[in-house]
Amino acid sequence: MNKLLDLVALIGAVALGTVEFIGELGLFALSGLSHIFRPPYYPRLIGKAFMEIGYFSLPVVALTALFTGMVLALQSYTGFSRFGAESAIASVVVLSVTRELGPVLAGLMVSGRAGAAMAAELGTMRVTDQIDALSTLSTEPMKYLVAPRLLAATIALPLLVLLADILGVLGGYLVATQKLGFASGAYLLATFTNLKTEDVVSGLIKAAVFGFIIALMGCFNGYRSKGGAQGVGTATTAAVVSASILILALDYILTQVLFVRVR
Amino acid sequence: MSQPKIRIRGLKKAFGSKVVLDGVDLDVTQGTAMIVIGGSGTGKSVLIKSILGLVTPDSGVIEIDGEDVLKAPPKRARELRAQIGMLFQNGALFDSLPVWENVAFGLLAQRRIRRAAARAKAVDVLAQVGLDATVADLSPAELSGGMQKRVGLARAIASEPAIMFFDEPTTGLDPIMGAVIDGLIVDCVKRLGSTSIAITHDMASAQRIGDNAAMLYQGRVSWTGPAAELMTSPDPVVDQFTHGRAEGPIKMALRK
């Protein structure tokens, strides 16, 4: 009987903990959002966050997109040549990259780079009292630390994905023309005839959402971290893992919302 | 008697089932320095964090200039707390900013100074804590512990606060550097005419910087008196603590 009660208590505690966590995360997100729109503003910090999240992620995102486009062309050739559909490769590459792989892979890469850095930086600031020190110096930490990062990431990710789209298509083009023997003009024509504006735009919308999620999870986990070096490590891991999972889950939901009505 | 600058009544705070503050009463008179002593984990930091608004107490009254900051509207509470300068135990300097920006941070945040003039002002304040202009452009990580404490002090006094808090100002410093920092604290507090609260375990330091002292024990203030009487007080709790005796009324919990 006691064992049963323990089990019920455990389930209750987990449920309560989950609800509490979601509530805290929601309040944190709302607070961060509201501080984006209320003065004082910190343009220098937004610029700095933009450099860290966007500019310094350029090489990683560019290489990821290029190789993804290349392998996509190679793989779809292997598959499609079995039933004589090689002509579809250009469309497959451009649609996969713009709608799906560009935003998701860029999101995962930036989460590992910038999201982890945010969690580590804010976590260290938390455990060394720097966040408390901000409060004592007439500065709201949510406004000074969190709002600029949320804003910068939400703007930076779509720009990174736009670049990823271009390089992904370029990667596919290079493999198709140099290795698989496609004609340059025909490949490009096939690429653009099947591409609609909404393919690209929906990818960019996804990217903006992913950018917000990366910064939110990075800041939230860093901001709440406690317990010295170990706590900062835990926060960093949690930031990357939670952002990655949320990106993949939201990717499905957004795809459903953005594309299913097209039928 | 005139109204105290800081008046605390019945302040309570518990973290889960662990009661840290259990009805603290404390008065700090305008222009005096209060020392708070007490064993590790007795809530000294929680006490000053409550006044600063970094911890929300469960109940009680915290008055600054006769106004209860816990009941005041958020904007007014921020204004009241803006007159407090704080020196954190490990400095808590912003490591992403150079020393001068750390020092001028509060002034810049309150828009009391333009960015162009901030560096000169910071150098000015650094001179008051015995640091010359060459450290202004260094990053906090390049400084020794004693110098970080000085920069932390400079940051706390830059906005000339009416109230100053010091959290273990001499912990982690050698005795000479401790005495130097104490001297600077006394200088700054006197010059600005500030009211101050300092937490310390260092009895020599307590007597150098304190006018009055309060012993925090079992979540309450168990003794108050002049700081000069700390070492001679007949109170058994104070006597055991100030003389560092292992035997006495205080039973140290070795495990939380």
Short mmCIF file of C-alpha atoms in Angstrom, two decimals:
data_model
loop_
_atom_site.label_atom_id
_atom_site.label_comp_id
_atom_site.label_asym_id
_atom_site.label_seq_id
_atom_site.Cartn_x
_atom_site.Cartn_y
_atom_site.Cartn_z
CA MET A 1 0.00 0.00 0.00
CA ASN A 2 2.81 2.39 0.97
CA LYS A 3 4.65 1.56 -2.25
CA LEU A 4 1.55 2.49 -4.21
CA LEU A 5 1.23 5.79 -2.35
CA ASP A 6 4.90 6.53 -3.02
CA LEU A 7 4.31 5.93 -6.69
CA VAL A 8 1.30 8.24 -6.74
CA ALA A 9 3.28 10.88 -4.84
CA LEU A 10 6.12 10.55 -7.33
CA ILE A 11 3.83 10.95 -10.30
CA GLY A 12 2.24 13.96 -8.64
CA ALA A 13 5.60 15.53 -7.88
CA VAL A 14 6.80 15.03 -11.46
CA ALA A 15 3.58 16.50 -12.84
CA LEU A 16 3.76 19.50 -10.53
CA GLY A 17 7.42 19.98 -11.34
CA THR A 18 6.68 19.92 -15.06
CA VAL A 19 3.87 22.45 -14.77
CA GLU A 20 6.04 24.68 -12.61
CA PHE A 21 8.90 24.46 -15.10
CA ILE A 22 6.69 25.33 -18.05
CA GLY A 23 5.19 28.21 -16.08
CA GLU A 24 8.63 29.57 -15.20
CA LEU A 25 9.83 29.24 -18.77
CA GLY A 26 6.70 30.99 -20.05
CA LEU A 27 7.06 33.87 -17.60
CA PHE A 28 10.75 34.16 -18.45
CA ALA A 29 9.96 34.33 -22.18
CA LEU A 30 7.23 36.95 -21.66
CA SER A 31 9.44 39.04 -19.44
CA GLY A 32 12.30 38.88 -21.95
CA LEU A 33 9.95 39.80 -24.81
CA SER A 34 8.42 42.73 -22.97
CA HIS A 35 11.87 44.11 -22.17
CA ILE A 36 12.72 44.13 -25.88
CA PHE A 37 10.06 46.77 -26.43
CA ARG A 38 10.49 48.92 -23.31
CA PRO A 39 13.27 51.49 -22.86
CA PRO A 40 16.09 51.81 -22.01
CA TYR A 41 17.43 50.00 -25.07
CA TYR A 42 20.95 48.66 -25.40
CA PRO A 43 21.85 48.91 -29.10
CA ARG A 44 25.52 48.16 -28.39
CA LEU A 45 24.59 44.91 -26.67
CA ILE A 46 22.18 43.93 -29.42
CA GLY A 47 24.98 44.54 -31.92
CA LYS A 48 27.43 42.50 -29.88
CA ALA A 49 24.96 39.61 -29.52
CA PHE A 50 24.23 39.82 -33.24
CA MET A 51 27.94 39.47 -34.02
CA GLU A 52 28.31 36.51 -31.69
CA ILE A 53 25.21 34.66 -32.83
CA GLY A 54 25.15 35.63 -36.49
CA TYR A 55 28.49 36.73 -37.84
CA PHE A 56 30.67 34.21 -36.01
CA SER A 57 28.31 31.38 -36.97
CA LEU A 58 28.78 32.13 -40.68
CA PRO A 59 31.61 29.63 -41.34
CA VAL A 60 29.90 26.77 -39.50
CA VAL A 61 26.53 27.33 -41.12
CA ALA A 62 28.08 27.88 -44.56
CA LEU A 63 30.06 24.65 -44.48
CA THR A 64 27.11 22.67 -43.14
CA ALA A 65 24.83 23.97 -45.89
CA LEU A 66 27.35 23.43 -48.67
CA PHE A 67 28.06 19.81 -47.78
CA THR A 68 24.40 19.08 -47.13
CA GLY A 69 23.48 20.34 -50.62
CA MET A 70 26.29 18.28 -52.12
CA VAL A 71 25.37 15.03 -50.39
CA LEU A 72 21.70 15.61 -51.12
CA ALA A 73 22.40 15.72 -54.85
CA LEU A 74 24.57 12.63 -54.65
CA GLN A 75 22.10 10.59 -52.60
CA SER A 76 19.02 11.53 -54.57
CA TYR A 77 20.87 10.65 -57.77
CA THR A 78 21.53 7.15 -56.44
CA GLY A 79 17.86 6.73 -55.56
CA PHE A 80 16.21 8.46 -58.48
CA SER A 81 18.39 6.90 -61.18
CA ARG A 82 16.88 3.52 -60.26
CA PHE A 83 13.57 4.58 -61.75
CA GLY A 84 14.78 7.17 -64.22
CA ALA A 85 13.80 10.28 -62.29
CA GLU A 86 17.19 12.05 -62.33
CA SER A 87 15.54 15.22 -63.63
CA ALA A 88 13.87 15.70 -60.23
CA ILE A 89 17.17 16.10 -58.41
CA ALA A 90 17.32 19.89 -58.78
CA SER A 91 13.84 20.26 -57.27
CA VAL A 92 14.55 17.84 -54.47
CA VAL A 93 17.70 19.70 -53.51
CA VAL A 94 16.21 23.18 -53.55
CA LEU A 95 12.97 22.24 -51.79
CA SER A 96 14.69 20.15 -49.11
CA VAL A 97 17.19 22.86 -48.39
CA THR A 98 14.86 25.86 -48.29
CA ARG A 99 11.92 24.25 -46.54
CA GLU A 100 13.60 21.87 -44.19
CA LEU A 101 17.34 21.34 -43.95
CA GLY A 102 18.45 24.96 -44.08
CA PRO A 103 16.50 26.09 -41.01
CA VAL A 104 16.89 22.86 -39.03
CA LEU A 105 20.61 22.34 -39.59
CA ALA A 106 21.43 26.02 -39.11
CA GLY A 107 19.31 25.97 -35.94
CA LEU A 108 21.11 22.92 -34.56
CA MET A 109 24.55 24.31 -35.40
CA VAL A 110 23.82 27.74 -33.89
CA SER A 111 22.31 26.09 -30.83
CA GLY A 112 25.54 24.19 -30.28
CA ARG A 113 27.65 27.28 -30.85
CA ALA A 114 25.78 30.32 -29.60
CA GLY A 115 23.16 28.75 -27.32
CA ALA A 116 25.84 26.92 -25.36
CA ALA A 117 27.93 30.09 -25.12
CA MET A 118 24.97 32.08 -23.80
CA ALA A 119 24.18 29.50 -21.13
CA ALA A 120 27.82 29.32 -20.05
CA GLU A 121 28.22 33.09 -19.93
CA LEU A 122 25.00 33.83 -18.06
CA GLY A 123 25.53 30.82 -15.81
CA THR A 124 28.98 32.05 -14.83
CA MET A 125 27.60 35.52 -14.24
CA ARG A 126 24.93 34.01 -12.01
CA VAL A 127 27.28 31.92 -9.85
CA THR A 128 29.77 34.79 -9.47
CA ASP A 129 27.02 37.24 -8.36
CA GLN A 130 27.42 39.38 -11.49
CA ILE A 131 23.69 39.17 -12.22
CA ASP A 132 22.90 40.33 -8.68
CA ALA A 133 25.48 43.08 -9.12
CA LEU A 134 23.61 44.34 -12.20
CA SER A 135 20.45 44.73 -10.11
CA THR A 136 22.32 46.73 -7.47
CA LEU A 137 23.59 49.08 -10.19
CA SER A 138 20.14 50.16 -11.36
CA THR A 139 20.16 47.75 -14.29
CA GLU A 140 17.46 45.17 -14.95
CA PRO A 141 19.31 41.91 -15.83
CA MET A 142 16.46 40.64 -18.02
CA LYS A 143 16.71 43.79 -20.10
CA TYR A 144 20.50 43.98 -20.12
CA LEU A 145 21.35 40.31 -20.64
CA VAL A 146 18.33 38.47 -22.02
CA ALA A 147 16.38 40.87 -24.25
CA PRO A 148 19.33 41.74 -26.55
CA ARG A 149 20.13 38.07 -27.08
CA LEU A 150 16.52 37.13 -27.83
CA LEU A 151 16.21 39.94 -30.36
CA ALA A 152 19.61 39.35 -31.99
CA ALA A 153 19.04 35.59 -32.39
CA THR A 154 15.55 36.07 -33.84
CA ILE A 155 16.95 38.40 -36.50
CA ALA A 156 20.24 36.59 -37.12
CA LEU A 157 18.88 33.10 -37.76
CA PRO A 158 16.76 33.99 -40.84
CA LEU A 159 19.76 35.78 -42.36
CA LEU A 160 21.97 32.76 -41.72
CA VAL A 161 19.35 30.49 -43.26
CA LEU A 162 19.10 32.68 -46.34
CA LEU A 163 22.83 32.15 -46.80
CA ALA A 164 22.43 28.43 -46.06
CA ASP A 165 19.72 28.20 -48.76
CA ILE A 166 22.02 29.74 -51.36
CA LEU A 167 25.02 27.61 -50.43
CA GLY A 168 22.97 24.43 -50.16
CA VAL A 169 21.67 24.93 -53.69
CA LEU A 170 25.19 25.79 -54.82
CA GLY A 171 26.49 22.54 -53.30
CA GLY A 172 23.86 20.53 -55.16
CA TYR A 173 24.61 22.41 -58.36
CA LEU A 174 28.34 21.74 -58.08
CA VAL A 175 27.90 18.01 -57.60
CA ALA A 176 25.22 17.74 -60.28
CA THR A 177 27.20 19.60 -62.95
CA GLN A 178 30.75 18.52 -62.07
CA LYS A 179 30.17 14.94 -61.03
CA LEU A 180 26.81 13.72 -62.28
CA GLY A 181 27.03 15.25 -65.73
CA PHE A 182 24.01 17.61 -65.64
CA ALA A 183 23.98 20.62 -67.94
CA SER A 184 24.46 23.82 -66.01
CA GLY A 185 21.58 25.78 -67.57
CA ALA A 186 19.07 22.94 -67.37
CA TYR A 187 19.86 22.29 -63.72
CA LEU A 188 19.42 25.93 -62.75
CA LEU A 189 16.18 26.19 -64.76
CA ALA A 190 14.82 23.10 -62.99
CA THR A 191 15.88 24.57 -59.66
CA PHE A 192 13.97 27.80 -60.05
CA THR A 193 10.87 26.72 -61.99
CA ASN A 194 9.67 24.57 -59.10
CA LEU A 195 10.63 26.98 -56.35
CA LYS A 196 7.85 29.14 -54.89
CA THR A 197 8.36 32.21 -52.74
CA GLU A 198 6.55 30.54 -49.87
CA ASP A 199 9.08 27.71 -49.79
CA VAL A 200 11.79 30.19 -48.92
CA VAL A 201 9.61 32.39 -46.70
CA SER A 202 8.31 29.49 -44.64
CA GLY A 203 11.91 28.40 -44.06
CA LEU A 204 12.79 31.88 -42.87
CA ILE A 205 9.78 31.95 -40.52
CA LYS A 206 10.97 28.66 -39.07
CA ALA A 207 14.44 30.15 -38.71
CA ALA A 208 13.14 33.14 -36.75
CA VAL A 209 11.27 30.85 -34.37
CA PHE A 210 14.33 28.61 -33.95
CA GLY A 211 16.52 31.65 -33.27
CA PHE A 212 14.18 32.78 -30.52
CA ILE A 213 14.13 29.27 -29.04
CA ILE A 214 17.94 28.99 -29.06
CA ALA A 215 18.38 32.30 -27.23
CA LEU A 216 15.49 31.54 -24.86
CA MET A 217 16.84 28.16 -23.80
CA GLY A 218 20.41 29.47 -23.59
CA CYS A 219 19.42 32.43 -21.43
CA PHE A 220 16.83 30.59 -19.33
CA ASN A 221 19.16 27.76 -18.37
CA GLY A 222 22.11 30.06 -17.77
CA TYR A 223 20.05 32.54 -15.76
CA ARG A 224 18.76 29.87 -13.36
CA SER A 225 21.98 27.96 -12.94
CA LYS A 226 23.37 27.43 -9.48
CA GLY A 227 26.09 25.50 -7.74
CA GLY A 228 29.36 26.67 -9.23
CA ALA A 229 31.24 25.16 -12.15
CA GLN A 230 29.17 21.99 -12.21
CA GLY A 231 25.93 23.98 -12.30
CA VAL A 232 27.18 25.99 -15.26
CA GLY A 233 28.08 22.76 -17.08
CA THR A 234 24.64 21.33 -16.41
CA ALA A 235 23.00 24.55 -17.62
CA THR A 236 25.02 24.51 -20.83
CA THR A 237 24.11 20.92 -21.59
CA ALA A 238 20.45 21.57 -20.80
CA ALA A 239 20.45 24.63 -23.06
CA VAL A 240 21.74 22.75 -26.11
CA VAL A 241 19.70 19.58 -25.56
CA SER A 242 16.42 21.40 -24.88
CA ALA A 243 16.91 23.82 -27.78
CA SER A 244 17.72 20.97 -30.18
CA ILE A 245 14.69 18.93 -29.18
CA LEU A 246 12.41 21.96 -29.31
CA ILE A 247 13.76 22.85 -32.77
CA LEU A 248 12.97 19.36 -34.11
CA ALA A 249 9.54 19.25 -32.49
CA LEU A 250 8.58 22.78 -33.52
CA ASP A 251 9.87 22.03 -37.02
CA TYR A 252 7.19 19.39 -37.36
CA ILE A 253 4.47 21.62 -35.92
CA LEU A 254 5.45 24.59 -38.08
CA THR A 255 5.60 22.41 -41.19
CA GLN A 256 2.10 21.22 -40.43
CA VAL A 257 0.87 24.78 -39.95
CA LEU A 258 2.72 26.32 -42.89
CA PHE A 259 2.34 23.62 -45.57
CA VAL A 260 -0.53 21.29 -44.98
CA ARG A 261 -3.17 23.82 -46.07
CA VAL A 262 -1.44 24.02 -49.49
CA ARG A 263 -3.07 20.77 -50.67
CA MET B 1 15.36 59.48 18.79
CA SER B 2 15.39 60.26 15.10
CA GLN B 3 14.07 57.75 12.62
CA PRO B 4 16.63 55.11 11.67
CA LYS B 5 17.88 55.06 8.06
CA ILE B 6 17.13 51.34 7.84
CA ARG B 7 14.55 49.70 10.07
CA ILE B 8 13.83 45.97 9.88
CA ARG B 9 11.04 44.28 11.80
CA GLY B 10 10.02 40.63 11.96
CA LEU B 11 11.82 39.67 8.76
CA LYS B 12 11.24 36.04 7.88
CA LYS B 13 12.53 33.90 5.05
CA ALA B 14 12.52 30.16 4.58
CA PHE B 15 13.87 28.15 1.65
CA GLY B 16 11.63 25.11 1.50
CA SER B 17 11.55 23.72 5.01
CA LYS B 18 14.80 25.41 5.98
CA VAL B 19 14.03 28.54 8.02
CA VAL B 20 16.87 31.02 7.53
CA LEU B 21 15.50 34.26 8.95
CA ASP B 22 12.98 33.86 11.75
CA GLY B 23 11.92 37.35 12.74
CA VAL B 24 14.92 39.64 12.41
CA ASP B 25 14.69 43.11 14.00
CA LEU B 26 17.45 45.59 13.24
CA ASP B 27 17.83 49.38 13.30
CA VAL B 28 20.67 51.18 11.56
CA THR B 29 20.98 54.84 12.49
CA GLN B 30 21.74 57.42 9.82
CA GLY B 31 25.47 57.81 9.27
CA THR B 32 26.57 54.82 11.34
CA ALA B 33 28.23 51.56 10.40
CA MET B 34 26.52 48.32 11.48
CA ILE B 35 28.44 45.07 11.59
CA VAL B 36 26.49 41.83 11.25
CA ILE B 37 28.24 38.74 12.55
CA GLY B 38 27.02 35.16 12.70
CA GLY B 39 28.00 31.65 11.72
CA SER B 40 28.07 30.46 8.14
CA GLY B 41 24.59 29.78 6.83
CA THR B 42 22.81 31.87 9.46
CA GLY B 43 21.33 34.13 6.83
CA LYS B 44 23.57 37.20 6.90
CA SER B 45 23.69 37.30 3.11
CA VAL B 46 19.97 36.58 2.86
CA LEU B 47 19.39 39.57 5.16
CA ILE B 48 21.19 42.07 2.94
CA LYS B 49 19.90 40.45 -0.23
CA SER B 50 16.39 40.98 1.14
CA ILE B 51 17.08 44.68 1.63
CA LEU B 52 18.54 44.87 -1.89
CA GLY B 53 15.50 43.12 -3.37
CA LEU B 54 17.52 40.15 -4.64
CA VAL B 55 15.61 37.83 -2.32
CA THR B 56 11.92 38.24 -1.55
CA PRO B 57 11.23 37.70 2.16
CA ASP B 58 8.19 35.71 3.29
CA SER B 59 7.05 38.39 5.72
CA GLY B 60 8.26 41.38 7.69
CA VAL B 61 9.01 45.05 7.25
CA ILE B 62 12.07 46.66 5.65
CA GLU B 63 11.94 50.44 5.91
CA ILE B 64 14.41 52.76 4.22
CA ASP B 65 13.89 56.38 5.32
CA GLY B 66 10.65 55.27 6.94
CA GLU B 67 9.17 53.76 3.76
CA ASP B 68 8.49 50.03 3.56
CA VAL B 69 10.25 48.80 0.40
CA LEU B 70 8.34 45.54 0.50
CA LYS B 71 4.99 47.35 0.24
CA ALA B 72 6.05 50.25 -1.98
CA PRO B 73 5.10 50.12 -5.68
CA PRO B 74 7.90 48.58 -7.77
CA LYS B 75 9.09 51.89 -9.21
CA ARG B 76 9.33 53.54 -5.78
CA ALA B 77 11.03 50.45 -4.33
CA ARG B 78 13.62 50.66 -7.12
CA GLU B 79 14.21 54.34 -6.34
CA LEU B 80 14.70 53.61 -2.65
CA ARG B 81 17.08 50.77 -3.41
CA ALA B 82 18.99 52.81 -5.99
CA GLN B 83 20.63 54.65 -3.08
CA ILE B 84 22.33 51.41 -1.95
CA GLY B 85 25.85 50.57 -3.12
CA MET B 86 27.01 46.99 -2.68
CA LEU B 87 30.46 45.43 -2.45
CA PHE B 88 30.11 41.72 -3.19
CA GLN B 89 32.21 39.09 -1.47
CA ASN B 90 34.20 38.16 -4.54
CA GLY B 91 33.89 41.52 -6.21
CA ALA B 92 31.37 40.30 -8.82
CA LEU B 93 33.06 42.52 -11.39
CA PHE B 94 31.70 42.26 -14.92
CA ASP B 95 34.45 40.32 -16.66
CA SER B 96 33.24 41.30 -20.13
CA LEU B 97 33.92 44.98 -19.43
CA PRO B 98 37.17 46.86 -18.74
CA VAL B 99 37.77 48.19 -15.24
CA TRP B 100 36.69 51.75 -16.00
CA GLU B 101 33.35 50.61 -17.43
CA ASN B 102 32.78 48.51 -14.32
CA VAL B 103 33.36 51.56 -12.14
CA ALA B 104 31.17 53.88 -14.20
CA PHE B 105 28.46 51.25 -14.73
CA GLY B 106 25.94 52.55 -12.21
CA LEU B 107 26.35 56.15 -13.32
CA LEU B 108 25.90 55.20 -16.96
CA ALA B 109 22.87 53.06 -16.12
CA GLN B 110 21.26 55.91 -14.22
CA ARG B 111 22.07 58.31 -17.10
CA ARG B 112 23.88 60.58 -14.68
CA ILE B 113 26.91 60.79 -16.90
CA ARG B 114 27.61 60.69 -20.64
CA ARG B 115 29.68 57.86 -22.05
CA ALA B 116 32.36 60.26 -23.25
CA ALA B 117 32.88 61.60 -19.72
CA ALA B 118 32.59 58.23 -18.01
CA ARG B 119 36.20 57.14 -18.32
CA ALA B 120 37.58 60.32 -16.73
CA LYS B 121 35.08 59.99 -13.89
CA ALA B 122 36.05 56.33 -13.40
CA VAL B 123 39.75 57.22 -13.18
CA ASP B 124 38.78 59.80 -10.57
CA VAL B 125 36.96 57.22 -8.44
CA LEU B 126 39.75 54.66 -8.89
CA ALA B 127 42.16 57.22 -7.43
CA GLN B 128 39.97 57.39 -4.31
CA VAL B 129 40.61 53.67 -3.69
CA GLY B 130 44.31 54.01 -4.37
CA LEU B 131 44.43 52.73 -7.95
CA ASP B 132 46.04 54.70 -10.73
CA ALA B 133 44.82 55.28 -14.26
CA THR B 134 46.86 52.40 -15.73
CA VAL B 135 44.38 49.80 -14.43
CA ALA B 136 41.40 51.55 -16.06
CA ASP B 137 41.76 49.71 -19.35
CA LEU B 138 42.63 46.30 -17.91
CA SER B 139 40.07 43.53 -17.72
CA PRO B 140 39.06 42.45 -14.18
CA ALA B 141 40.62 39.02 -14.73
CA GLU B 142 44.05 40.65 -14.98
CA LEU B 143 43.84 42.02 -11.43
CA SER B 144 44.88 40.43 -8.12
CA GLY B 145 42.25 39.66 -5.47
CA GLY B 146 43.05 42.79 -3.49
CA MET B 147 42.83 44.98 -6.57
CA GLN B 148 39.52 43.39 -7.58
CA LYS B 149 38.18 44.27 -4.13
CA ARG B 150 39.32 47.85 -4.64
CA VAL B 151 37.66 48.04 -8.03
CA GLY B 152 34.51 46.54 -6.50
CA LEU B 153 34.62 49.23 -3.84
CA ALA B 154 35.17 51.92 -6.47
CA ARG B 155 32.13 50.61 -8.39
CA ALA B 156 30.04 50.69 -5.20
CA ILE B 157 30.99 54.26 -4.25
CA ALA B 158 30.97 55.76 -7.76
CA SER B 159 27.34 56.82 -7.50
CA GLU B 160 27.97 58.22 -3.99
CA PRO B 161 25.31 56.04 -2.39
CA ALA B 162 23.60 57.03 0.85
CA ILE B 163 23.70 53.40 2.00
CA MET B 164 26.52 50.89 1.51
CA PHE B 165 26.62 47.13 2.04
CA PHE B 166 29.83 45.14 2.37
CA ASP B 167 29.71 41.36 2.17
CA GLU B 168 32.81 39.95 3.87
CA PRO B 169 35.06 42.72 2.56
CA THR B 170 38.30 41.20 3.89
CA THR B 171 37.66 37.49 3.27
CA GLY B 172 40.35 35.93 1.09
CA LEU B 173 42.83 38.78 1.58
CA ASP B 174 46.04 38.74 3.57
CA PRO B 175 45.89 40.63 6.91
CA ILE B 176 47.70 43.70 5.57
CA MET B 177 45.54 43.99 2.47
CA GLY B 178 42.52 43.42 4.73
CA ALA B 179 43.53 46.38 6.86
CA VAL B 180 44.09 48.50 3.75
CA ILE B 181 40.61 47.66 2.41
CA ASP B 182 39.10 48.41 5.84
CA GLY B 183 40.86 51.76 5.84
CA LEU B 184 39.45 52.55 2.40
CA ILE B 185 35.96 51.51 3.49
CA VAL B 186 36.08 53.76 6.54
CA ASP B 187 37.43 56.63 4.41
CA CYS B 188 34.73 56.27 1.77
CA VAL B 189 31.87 55.84 4.21
CA LYS B 190 33.02 58.87 6.26
CA ARG B 191 33.58 61.06 3.23
CA LEU B 192 30.16 60.27 1.77
CA GLY B 193 28.45 60.30 5.17
CA SER B 194 26.85 56.97 4.23
CA THR B 195 25.00 54.55 6.41
CA SER B 196 26.51 51.09 6.10
CA ILE B 197 26.00 47.43 6.91
CA ALA B 198 28.94 45.04 6.74
CA ILE B 199 28.95 41.28 7.09
CA THR B 200 32.18 39.87 8.40
CA HIS B 201 33.84 36.97 10.19
CA ASP B 202 36.95 39.01 10.78
CA MET B 203 36.83 40.50 14.31
CA ALA B 204 39.76 42.85 13.71
CA SER B 205 37.98 44.15 10.62
CA ALA B 206 34.68 44.41 12.51
CA GLN B 207 36.20 46.69 15.10
CA ARG B 208 37.97 48.81 12.50
CA ILE B 209 34.94 49.55 10.35
CA GLY B 210 31.97 49.16 12.71
CA ASP B 211 30.20 51.54 15.07
CA ASN B 212 27.62 49.00 16.18
CA ALA B 213 27.35 45.26 15.83
CA ALA B 214 24.56 42.71 15.71
CA MET B 215 24.84 38.96 16.25
CA LEU B 216 22.63 36.83 14.02
CA TYR B 217 21.83 33.52 15.70
CA GLN B 218 19.07 31.00 14.98
CA GLY B 219 17.37 33.34 12.53
CA ARG B 220 17.17 36.31 14.89
CA VAL B 221 19.33 39.14 16.13
CA SER B 222 20.38 37.76 19.51
CA TRP B 223 22.61 40.64 20.59
CA THR B 224 23.32 44.23 19.57
CA GLY B 225 25.83 46.63 21.01
CA PRO B 226 28.80 48.84 20.20
CA ALA B 227 31.33 47.14 17.91
CA ALA B 228 34.06 48.02 20.41
CA GLU B 229 32.44 45.69 22.95
CA LEU B 230 32.38 42.64 20.64
CA MET B 231 35.39 41.01 22.27
CA THR B 232 34.37 41.80 25.84
CA SER B 233 30.65 41.09 25.69
CA PRO B 234 29.42 38.75 28.42
CA ASP B 235 26.76 37.34 26.07
CA PRO B 236 27.67 33.64 25.77
CA VAL B 237 26.81 33.40 22.05
CA VAL B 238 28.82 36.48 21.11
CA ASP B 239 31.67 35.41 23.38
CA GLN B 240 31.89 31.99 21.80
CA PHE B 241 31.71 33.38 18.26
CA THR B 242 34.15 36.27 18.60
CA HIS B 243 36.70 34.14 20.39
CA GLY B 244 36.20 31.19 18.07
CA ARG B 245 35.58 28.65 20.82
CA ALA B 246 34.52 25.18 19.70
CA GLU B 247 32.50 24.69 22.91
CA GLY B 248 29.52 26.86 23.81
CA PRO B 249 25.86 27.53 23.07
CA ILE B 250 26.42 27.56 19.28
CA LYS B 251 26.37 24.03 17.90
CA MET B 252 27.76 24.08 14.41
CA ALA B 253 25.78 21.99 12.01
CA LEU B 254 28.47 20.32 9.97
CA ARG B 255 25.99 19.06 7.44
CA LYS B 256 23.10 20.94 5.96
#
